[in-house]
């Protein structure tokens, strides 16, 4: 096979197919632009952007000019700039998880070749502005890895851009375009986990891979994952309310389908561009809190940013005072009061959010443990039934062996039993003896008729419901049940492996917490077994006991018949057919014994197969129990890890606010002194 592959690779056909595959991949990658900008050679732009290296990459404005050089239309320039950033700047995942508070400017981003979302958006903005393209930074919400439907959105933590192309606003997220977060392999830790059950938190990394679908994305698609702080940045005729976004992507999608949602060329956005930096901040803060009443942090931060801008503008370092009109200082004072109150409210929001997340996580933990206990109890009950069924099968087997030995011994006994030729009739007898012999022959005949009738009825009843073919069908149902139990374990493994982020910080649905699918499957398997193998084994055990009684009664009755016939011959000089009757009964009994032996196979039909299925079922169910118990242990670990993660966020956010409030207090002191001087 290896030789064949090597031979194929040397052919022109292989080279052609490889090149065709490469071209197709490139076309597929850049086909996202085709609907809106079909005339643009995006692949060529991407390759040209990759060539820009060297000194030009140290300055955002120089880099923007260099990357966009040679393109006449703004769309090509935006694609070129986006491509260069996405291909060269990695997401600072370490900075993200450590809650880096230091903000890199574009020079540092280009130097370090890594950025957070706001820094991506700022670099993109500066590069676009260097070639005369209007662009704004859009702050907003995305559904993070622990987002849950109906979550309260206390903070907007992402940033992307809106860019003006041919008098139409388009959306770009160069952060998402640069790549995505993936889990590290951690093979050593996984080995420890499998060998010793040591739970370890998975680690992640940023995988740099340009994803052009996030460049010039249609607002109808962008809104599924990105909700701007200010609704005009949605670029939709009917903006989506925050409550629709917070209920999850499914509700958001339904909302979009129910509304026209045509892309809007927002006049308000053009007016926003004309505002000075202070009024941009105030507008964003007011509109942002109006849009989402829970985001006190946004308005507080925007008012503080407006205050910082004015403070920097009016502060005289020599006088250590604000040199401004009294009205401007009063305005700064008002901004400081609003910022102070809202930032403190944001700290309360952070504490409230942590309490909500903790309560939510504790509910999951208790749900899992309670539901797992129910599952384990039900599974143990079925394992116990399976074990009892296995005991019944073994009991049937041993009783079968005993009955078989009895049948064979009686068969050979009657086979070797002499006929009545050796029994002599009396030489002289009276009429009374002859009459008594006739009575004896009549009695044996009556016994024979009753025995044969009862045997026929009983055998019909025993064969009525269960026979080898029917038993094989029922045993096959146990194979179906085994498949259901195996599917339970496979589905559980699948859900654990493909949970978002491969580590369930949160449970986005009840598949892992309630496991209704496991309840349904276990109930289905149990109900199948109850009406099939469970019922069959109970019936077979009862039938076998009945058959054993029939066998013993038949043997006893046959023995009585033969004794009566023998007595009749000894007591009568007349031939009443004793010899032939005696032989016929012997032959009938031997034939019936052979039939009985054949019938015994009913009780061992598919026995080994059923035992195998029961053993495998118990193995799968014990695996389920072990998995559920491990999950209970893991759940304590998950809950603690998740709460540690949420506490880090709370501490980081509150520390940022505390630092901002310290700076604000220093500014307020200067503002108050300046107001006194202004009087």
XYZ file of C-alpha atoms in Angstrom:
679
model
C 0.000 0.000 0.000
C 2.781 2.424 0.886
C 4.502 1.652 -2.405
C 1.288 2.315 -4.276
C 0.808 5.671 -2.555
C 4.378 6.635 -3.343
C 3.869 5.737 -6.974
C 0.669 7.771 -7.203
C 2.350 10.833 -5.722
C 4.910 10.846 -8.504
C 2.289 11.070 -11.220
C 1.071 14.221 -12.930
C -2.452 13.260 -11.949
C -1.575 13.563 -8.271
C 0.075 16.944 -8.883
C -2.998 18.147 -10.741
C -5.348 16.978 -8.008
C -3.196 18.563 -5.296
C -3.134 21.913 -7.109
C -6.873 21.720 -7.745
C -7.496 21.012 -4.055
C -5.354 24.027 -3.075
C -7.132 26.334 -5.493
C -10.530 25.082 -4.344
C -9.590 25.701 -0.688
C -8.501 29.246 -1.475
C -11.694 29.920 -3.398
C -13.725 28.507 -0.522
C -11.862 30.618 2.034
C -12.500 33.867 0.227
C -15.936 33.117 -1.183
C -17.438 34.949 1.803
C -16.753 38.229 0.044
C -18.333 37.195 -3.236
C -21.924 38.214 -2.523
C -21.230 41.877 -1.741
C -17.919 42.447 -3.535
C -17.890 39.891 -6.322
C -15.620 41.980 -8.517
C -12.741 42.007 -5.986
C -9.864 39.551 -6.324
C -9.653 38.821 -2.591
C -7.145 35.996 -2.976
C -4.686 38.256 -4.752
C -5.191 40.972 -2.110
C -4.506 38.459 0.647
C -1.237 37.301 -0.949
C -0.087 40.844 -1.591
C -0.816 41.854 2.007
C 1.327 38.981 3.279
C 4.324 40.412 1.435
C 4.355 43.620 3.497
C 7.202 43.256 6.003
C 10.063 45.319 7.344
C 10.178 48.906 8.683
C 6.699 49.755 7.423
C 5.241 47.398 10.016
C 6.384 49.579 12.951
C 3.864 52.383 12.431
C 0.111 51.893 12.011
C -0.297 54.822 9.616
C 2.718 53.873 7.456
C 1.600 50.246 7.482
C -1.918 51.186 6.403
C -0.583 53.148 3.438
C 1.818 50.366 2.481
C -0.759 47.562 2.699
C -3.447 49.531 0.837
C -1.046 50.823 -1.833
C -2.218 50.188 -5.389
C -5.916 49.785 -4.617
C -8.380 52.394 -5.822
C -11.501 51.212 -4.024
C -12.058 51.289 -0.266
C -13.339 47.711 -0.123
C -10.017 46.343 -1.418
C -8.134 48.523 1.052
C -10.220 47.239 3.965
C -9.741 43.628 2.882
C -5.988 44.171 2.539
C -5.708 45.803 5.991
C -7.885 43.106 7.602
C -5.878 40.354 5.929
C -2.559 41.759 7.123
C -3.759 42.148 10.725
C -5.422 38.728 10.785
C -2.328 37.080 9.359
C 0.264 38.843 11.534
C -1.259 39.743 14.914
C -2.045 36.970 17.384
C -4.652 37.219 20.105
C -3.045 37.757 23.519
C -4.755 34.839 25.226
C -2.354 34.908 28.177
C -3.172 38.569 28.688
C -6.860 37.769 28.524
C -6.816 35.000 31.159
C -4.570 37.093 33.426
C -6.899 40.077 32.990
C -4.131 42.306 31.687
C -4.939 45.878 32.654
C -2.152 47.524 30.628
C -3.433 48.784 27.280
C -1.107 48.456 24.301
C -1.092 51.258 21.759
C -0.737 50.391 18.087
C 3.043 50.764 18.195
C 3.296 48.164 20.975
C 0.830 45.852 19.237
C 2.935 45.908 16.049
C 6.075 45.358 18.103
C 4.723 42.498 20.234
C 2.611 41.036 17.408
C -0.247 40.349 19.820
C -3.326 42.220 21.000
C -6.613 42.082 22.847
C -9.872 42.864 21.057
C -9.850 46.622 21.732
C -6.260 46.833 20.538
C -7.128 44.951 17.342
C -9.970 47.392 16.716
C -7.743 50.422 17.408
C -4.995 49.197 15.068
C -7.559 48.554 12.332
C -9.012 52.033 12.870
C -5.640 53.787 12.613
C -4.629 51.855 9.496
C -7.939 52.629 7.770
C -7.811 56.304 8.723
C -4.306 56.542 7.279
C -5.798 55.869 3.827
C -8.840 58.116 4.272
C -11.444 55.569 5.279
C -14.026 56.484 7.933
C -14.121 53.912 10.688
C -15.386 53.620 14.254
C -14.736 51.212 17.091
C -17.865 49.349 18.171
C -18.015 48.083 21.733
C -20.440 45.327 22.509
C -21.430 41.955 23.865
C -20.604 38.456 22.687
C -21.680 35.175 24.201
C -18.675 33.995 26.166
C -17.837 30.404 27.024
C -20.019 30.514 30.145
C -22.914 32.404 28.599
C -26.327 31.009 29.487
C -29.696 31.955 28.007
C -31.343 34.724 30.052
C -28.010 35.808 31.507
C -27.931 39.426 32.620
C -25.366 41.288 30.508
C -23.583 43.430 33.076
C -20.580 44.212 30.888
C -19.717 44.708 27.248
C -16.281 43.146 26.874
C -15.628 42.947 23.136
C -14.764 45.437 20.404
C -14.931 45.370 16.618
C -15.304 47.974 13.849
C -17.805 49.594 11.530
C -16.194 50.937 8.362
C -17.610 53.178 5.644
C -17.209 51.742 2.125
C -18.830 53.462 -0.851
C -21.091 55.435 1.510
C -22.295 52.209 3.145
C -21.337 50.975 6.582
C -19.872 47.480 6.847
C -18.841 45.403 9.864
C -15.407 43.918 10.548
C -14.099 41.882 13.503
C -10.364 41.460 13.042
C -10.063 39.712 16.439
C -12.301 36.850 15.352
C -10.698 36.913 11.906
C -7.238 36.333 13.384
C -8.033 32.839 14.715
C -9.716 31.089 17.616
C -9.106 29.614 21.064
C -8.478 25.845 21.085
C -7.694 23.334 23.806
C -4.135 22.144 24.273
C -3.586 18.403 23.918
C -2.195 17.813 27.452
C -1.585 14.121 26.748
C 0.393 13.643 29.966
C -2.410 15.037 32.146
C -4.996 13.026 30.253
C -2.899 9.932 30.963
C -2.839 10.739 34.672
C -6.571 11.239 34.586
C -7.228 7.876 32.921
C -4.757 6.006 35.148
C -5.346 7.602 38.531
C -8.573 9.579 38.114
C -6.746 12.869 38.691
C -8.977 15.709 37.505
C -7.112 18.519 35.791
C -8.370 21.719 34.257
C -7.735 21.823 30.532
C -5.532 24.552 29.144
C -6.145 26.564 26.009
C -4.174 28.486 23.483
C -4.807 30.847 20.617
C -4.618 29.169 17.222
C -3.670 31.808 14.640
C -5.584 31.065 11.462
C -7.045 33.780 9.268
C -10.835 33.497 9.061
C -12.105 35.908 6.389
C -15.784 35.251 7.170
C -15.488 37.915 9.869
C -14.492 40.604 7.370
C -17.333 42.641 5.824
C -19.880 40.434 7.561
C -23.527 41.171 6.926
C -25.310 42.727 9.942
C -27.950 39.974 9.893
C -25.169 37.454 10.481
C -23.059 39.567 12.823
C -25.966 40.171 15.199
C -26.204 36.432 15.895
C -22.952 36.645 17.882
C -22.187 40.381 18.300
C -24.525 42.839 20.018
C -23.304 46.483 19.981
C -23.592 48.616 23.119
C -25.471 51.235 21.108
C -28.208 49.875 18.855
C -27.412 52.114 15.850
C -24.209 50.113 15.351
C -26.319 47.027 14.554
C -26.859 48.627 11.110
C -30.358 47.104 11.009
C -33.674 48.761 10.267
C -35.265 47.012 13.229
C -32.554 46.774 15.914
C -32.653 43.685 18.100
C -33.383 44.368 21.791
C -30.893 43.174 24.367
C -33.422 40.727 25.827
C -33.672 38.854 22.502
C -29.885 38.540 22.325
C -29.620 37.421 25.957
C -32.076 34.566 25.388
C -29.605 32.848 23.064
C -28.780 32.527 19.390
C -31.953 30.576 18.593
C -34.241 33.389 19.803
C -32.019 35.980 18.104
C -32.320 34.113 14.828
C -36.105 33.853 15.164
C -36.287 37.589 15.851
C -34.280 38.321 12.707
C -36.574 36.121 10.621
C -39.655 37.897 11.956
C -38.375 41.384 11.046
C -37.308 42.930 7.695
C -33.765 43.514 9.002
C -32.456 45.282 5.914
C -29.024 46.789 6.232
C -29.313 50.427 7.186
C -26.990 53.244 6.177
C -27.238 54.994 9.493
C -27.403 58.809 9.351
C -27.044 58.770 13.127
C -23.669 57.088 12.685
C -22.484 59.873 10.385
C -23.635 62.392 12.957
C -21.781 60.416 15.599
C -18.570 60.764 13.582
C -18.915 64.536 13.649
C -19.072 64.675 17.457
C -16.000 65.627 19.456
C -14.432 62.903 21.665
C -16.193 64.088 24.835
C -19.661 64.058 23.311
C -18.964 60.681 21.671
C -18.294 59.258 25.139
C -21.395 60.848 26.658
C -23.558 59.684 23.750
C -22.245 56.114 24.022
C -22.745 56.048 27.798
C -26.281 57.436 27.701
C -27.445 55.334 24.771
C -25.668 52.246 26.093
C -27.397 52.329 29.496
C -30.686 53.200 27.807
C -30.261 50.114 25.603
C -29.180 47.815 28.448
C -30.273 49.010 31.882
C -27.940 46.519 33.611
C -24.687 47.895 32.184
C -23.871 50.580 34.748
C -20.196 49.996 34.036
C -20.484 51.251 30.451
C -21.997 54.625 31.262
C -19.704 55.060 34.262
C -16.618 54.288 32.160
C -17.760 56.537 29.290
C -18.424 59.481 31.602
C -15.050 58.898 33.223
C -13.397 58.842 29.780
C -15.156 62.101 28.869
C -13.939 63.590 32.141
C -10.369 62.387 31.454
C -10.461 64.033 28.020
C -11.629 67.351 29.444
C -9.245 67.126 32.384
C -6.286 66.573 30.054
C -7.499 69.471 27.911
C -7.876 72.005 30.749
C -5.352 70.976 33.359
C -2.457 73.417 33.818
C 0.505 71.505 35.199
C 2.194 74.653 36.494
C -0.854 76.007 38.310
C -2.052 72.505 39.175
C -5.501 73.784 38.437
C -8.095 73.552 35.693
C -7.949 76.541 33.412
C -11.451 76.563 31.946
C -14.793 78.348 32.017
C -16.833 77.752 35.111
C -19.550 76.013 33.092
C -17.011 73.495 31.778
C -15.752 72.811 35.299
C -19.322 72.374 36.537
C -19.893 69.965 33.659
C -16.757 68.030 34.683
C -18.084 67.898 38.236
C -21.365 66.446 36.986
C -19.522 63.868 34.921
C -17.486 62.886 37.980
C -20.596 62.415 40.122
C -22.259 60.240 37.477
C -19.088 58.221 36.912
C -18.552 57.705 40.650
C -22.087 56.495 41.343
C -22.299 54.226 38.299
C -18.864 52.667 38.784
C -19.749 51.866 42.383
C -23.028 50.391 41.146
C -20.971 48.348 38.661
C -18.983 46.877 41.573
C -22.261 45.850 43.182
C -23.264 44.347 39.834
C -20.029 42.327 39.775
C -20.791 40.946 43.228
C -24.379 40.205 42.235
C -23.210 38.476 39.073
C -20.859 36.243 41.072
C -23.683 35.322 43.460
C -25.952 34.478 40.501
C -23.285 32.361 38.824
C -22.525 30.569 42.085
C -26.176 29.771 42.693
C -26.529 28.591 39.094
C -23.473 26.342 39.381
C -24.625 24.904 42.715
C -27.997 24.050 41.157
C -26.170 22.149 38.392
C -24.038 20.354 40.949
C -27.034 19.239 42.992
C -29.010 18.304 39.868
C -26.207 16.098 38.625
C -25.710 14.341 41.948
C -29.441 13.853 42.543
C -30.139 12.641 39.014
C -27.075 10.426 38.981
C -28.262 8.802 42.215
C -31.595 8.017 40.560
C -29.825 6.618 37.484
C -27.458 4.508 39.583
C -30.349 3.083 41.647
C -32.287 2.153 38.499
C -29.220 0.611 36.854
C -28.389 -1.406 39.985
C -31.941 -2.735 40.030
C -31.579 -3.946 36.451
C -28.166 -5.494 37.180
C -29.774 -7.372 40.089
C -32.559 -8.625 37.789
C -29.998 -9.687 35.204
C -28.097 -11.645 37.837
C -31.300 -13.348 38.944
C -32.047 -14.150 35.308
C -28.582 -15.674 34.951
C -29.244 -17.784 38.060
C -32.555 -18.889 36.562
C -30.814 -19.909 33.329
C -28.267 -21.932 35.283
C -31.064 -23.499 37.370
C -32.889 -24.450 34.171
C -29.700 -25.995 32.876
C -29.022 -28.117 35.984
C -32.642 -29.212 36.245
C -32.526 -30.054 32.544
C -29.474 -32.222 33.109
C -31.212 -34.021 35.964
C -34.370 -34.553 33.912
C -32.326 -35.673 30.934
C -30.539 -38.262 33.062
C -33.912 -39.468 34.363
C -35.339 -39.711 30.823
C -32.331 -41.580 29.470
C -32.216 -43.958 32.414
C -35.936 -44.755 32.040
C -35.584 -45.089 28.276
C -32.833 -47.697 28.580
C -34.648 -49.335 31.478
C -37.718 -49.869 29.328
C -35.605 -50.724 26.300
C -33.979 -53.550 28.267
C -37.194 -54.486 30.058
C -38.395 -57.986 28.990
C -41.851 -58.435 27.568
C -44.519 -60.729 29.134
C -43.431 -63.820 27.268
C -41.760 -65.053 30.412
C -44.891 -64.560 32.496
C -46.956 -67.780 32.706
C -50.706 -67.905 32.813
C -52.404 -70.062 35.407
C -53.332 -73.596 34.253
C -56.671 -73.503 35.967
C -58.721 -70.479 36.871
C -62.254 -69.689 37.768
C -64.622 -67.148 36.298
C -63.984 -64.710 39.112
C -60.244 -64.584 38.394
C -60.917 -64.095 34.705
C -63.342 -61.312 35.522
C -60.805 -59.677 37.825
C -58.161 -59.820 35.081
C -60.597 -58.120 32.727
C -61.151 -55.429 35.321
C -57.385 -54.963 35.622
C -57.031 -54.571 31.850
C -59.865 -52.073 31.845
C -58.210 -50.124 34.677
C -54.907 -49.939 32.890
C -56.648 -48.810 29.730
C -58.430 -46.057 31.633
C -55.166 -44.959 33.217
C -53.534 -44.921 29.792
C -56.304 -42.825 28.282
C -56.167 -40.288 31.128
C -52.357 -40.129 31.027
C -52.228 -39.687 27.254
C -54.956 -37.048 27.336
C -53.258 -35.102 30.161
C -49.879 -35.447 28.481
C -51.272 -34.169 25.201
C -52.971 -31.191 26.897
C -49.946 -30.328 29.045
C -47.492 -30.601 26.157
C -49.699 -28.343 24.063
C -49.794 -25.795 26.876
C -46.041 -25.965 27.355
C -45.424 -25.478 23.643
C -48.098 -22.843 23.219
C -45.957 -19.769 24.041
C -42.283 -20.727 24.044
C -40.469 -22.840 21.506
C -36.856 -22.588 20.251
C -37.587 -20.162 17.403
C -39.663 -17.928 19.652
C -37.000 -18.016 22.365
C -34.340 -17.030 19.819
C -36.452 -14.001 18.864
C -36.784 -12.991 22.507
C -33.064 -13.438 23.140
C -32.395 -11.178 20.156
C -34.355 -8.467 21.997
C -31.701 -8.688 24.717
C -29.107 -7.927 22.054
C -31.130 -4.804 21.245
C -31.094 -3.890 24.948
C -27.326 -4.378 24.996
C -27.035 -1.952 22.071
C -29.116 0.602 24.005
C -26.837 0.302 27.036
C -23.724 0.648 24.875
C -25.296 3.701 23.201
C -25.780 5.299 26.639
C -22.066 5.154 27.337
C -21.134 6.298 23.849
C -23.479 9.284 24.028
C -22.137 10.264 27.427
C -18.556 10.122 26.118
C -19.606 12.163 23.077
C -21.313 14.838 25.173
C -18.328 15.157 27.500
C -15.908 15.392 24.601
C -17.869 17.888 22.534
C -19.110 20.137 25.316
C -18.149 23.727 24.384
C -14.485 24.358 25.190
C -14.149 20.604 25.993
C -14.615 21.483 29.665
C -18.124 22.130 30.967
C -17.667 25.334 32.891
C -21.403 25.656 32.354
C -24.113 23.297 31.162
C -25.891 24.979 28.289
C -28.662 22.341 28.291
C -29.901 19.487 30.453
C -28.266 16.693 28.461
C -25.497 16.328 31.030
C -27.309 17.540 34.142
C -30.640 15.700 33.897
C -29.703 13.077 31.296
C -33.298 12.587 30.200
C -31.925 10.583 27.281
C -30.381 8.105 29.752
C -33.656 7.834 31.667
C -35.528 7.184 28.433
C -33.012 4.625 27.153
C -32.793 2.749 30.458
C -36.573 2.667 30.736
C -36.844 1.477 27.132
C -34.325 -1.341 27.678
C -35.979 -2.317 30.968
C -39.465 -2.392 29.432
C -38.227 -4.539 26.524
C -36.633 -7.010 28.935
C -39.650 -7.103 31.253
C -42.060 -8.191 28.497
C -39.544 -10.516 26.855
C -36.661 -12.284 28.600
C -37.820 -11.522 32.175
C -41.304 -12.907 31.512
C -39.965 -15.785 29.434
C -37.554 -17.023 32.106
C -40.252 -16.923 34.780
C -42.565 -18.889 32.467
C -39.861 -21.351 31.450
C -39.004 -22.053 35.074
C -42.672 -22.673 35.885
C -43.127 -24.757 32.706
C -40.049 -26.807 33.470
C -41.390 -27.607 36.951
C -44.728 -28.524 35.384
C -42.980 -30.645 32.779
C -40.943 -32.374 35.487
C -44.160 -33.222 37.343
C -45.714 -34.449 34.092
C -42.686 -36.629 33.418
C -42.745 -38.195 36.888
C -46.538 -38.703 36.802
C -46.342 -40.226 33.323
C -43.583 -42.604 34.397
C -45.509 -43.583 37.525
C -48.738 -44.134 35.563
C -46.962 -46.199 32.917
C -45.423 -48.348 35.618
C -48.890 -48.879 37.136
C -50.265 -49.839 33.703
C -47.568 -52.419 33.152
C -48.063 -53.880 36.641
C -51.818 -54.177 36.072
C -51.275 -55.897 32.712
C -48.805 -58.279 34.269
C -51.248 -59.065 37.094
C -54.039 -59.576 34.550
C -51.994 -62.172 32.647
C -51.059 -63.992 35.826
C -54.679 -64.209 36.887
C -56.391 -65.319 33.643
C -56.170 -68.311 31.376
C -57.782 -66.308 28.637
C -55.675 -64.143 26.324
C -56.874 -60.536 26.654
C -54.053 -59.121 24.535
C -51.833 -58.550 27.527
C -48.594 -59.267 25.664
C -49.237 -56.912 22.754
C -50.642 -54.191 25.043
C -47.630 -54.516 27.298
C -45.220 -54.138 24.339
C -47.200 -51.222 22.888
C -47.053 -49.353 26.169
C -43.343 -50.038 26.437
C -42.762 -48.723 22.900
C -45.016 -45.733 23.497
C -43.137 -44.864 26.662
C -39.728 -45.184 24.966
C -40.903 -43.030 22.061
C -42.309 -40.440 24.444
C -39.057 -40.378 26.361
C -37.235 -39.542 23.148
C -39.792 -36.792 22.457
C -39.386 -35.491 25.997
C -35.640 -35.402 25.548
C -36.095 -33.356 22.380
C -38.523 -31.060 24.193
C -35.947 -30.388 26.902
C -33.951 -28.452 24.298
C -36.578 -25.724 24.668
C -35.163 -24.886 28.072
C -31.603 -24.573 26.862
C -32.330 -22.904 23.519
C -30.093 -19.809 23.114
C -29.053 -20.230 26.773
C -25.392 -19.424 26.191
C -26.258 -16.489 23.959
C -28.605 -15.012 26.551
C -26.031 -15.477 29.314
C -23.465 -13.694 27.125
C -25.818 -10.777 26.536
C -26.651 -10.535 30.234
C -22.963 -10.514 31.128
C -22.202 -7.802 28.548
C -25.218 -5.761 29.652
C -24.030 -5.812 33.247
C -20.561 -4.801 32.090
C -21.979 -1.795 30.226
C -24.229 -0.858 33.133
C -21.353 -1.131 35.623
C -19.401 1.139 33.299
C -22.306 3.616 33.410
C -22.353 3.469 37.216
C -18.595 4.034 37.342
C -18.935 6.954 34.932
C -21.742 8.510 36.954
C -19.786 8.150 40.190
C -16.714 9.672 38.545
C -18.906 12.501 37.332
C -20.058 13.166 40.890
C -16.420 13.520 41.933
C -15.639 15.601 38.864
C -18.603 17.864 39.537
C -17.047 19.059 42.806
C -13.875 19.824 40.864
C -15.809 21.570 38.084
C -17.800 23.713 40.475
C -14.692 24.843 42.332
C -12.776 25.518 39.109
C -15.686 27.497 37.689
C -16.164 29.559 40.826
C -12.419 30.278 40.947
C -12.710 31.504 37.369
C -15.720 33.701 38.174
C -14.059 35.077 41.321
C -11.003 36.044 39.277
C -13.272 38.002 36.946
C -15.009 39.696 39.868
C -11.702 40.598 41.528
C -10.168 41.829 38.274
C -13.178 43.958 37.345
C -13.511 45.413 40.831
C -9.787 46.178 40.985
C -10.035 48.051 37.690
C -12.963 50.046 39.011
C -11.206 50.753 42.317
C -8.174 52.054 40.442
C -10.419 54.202 38.258
C -12.170 55.573 41.357
C -8.819 56.473 42.928
C -7.876 58.486 39.853
C -11.346 59.982 39.807
C -11.017 61.107 43.433
C -7.749 62.858 42.619
C -9.417 64.606 39.707
C -12.424 65.569 41.835
C -10.106 67.206 44.354
C -8.659 69.365 41.582
C -12.133 70.055 40.170
C -13.401 71.212 43.583
C -10.409 73.535 44.087
C -10.815 74.912 40.592
C -14.507 75.583 41.214
C -13.652 77.542 44.339
C -11.128 79.590 42.382
C -13.696 80.163 39.643
C -16.054 81.761 42.174
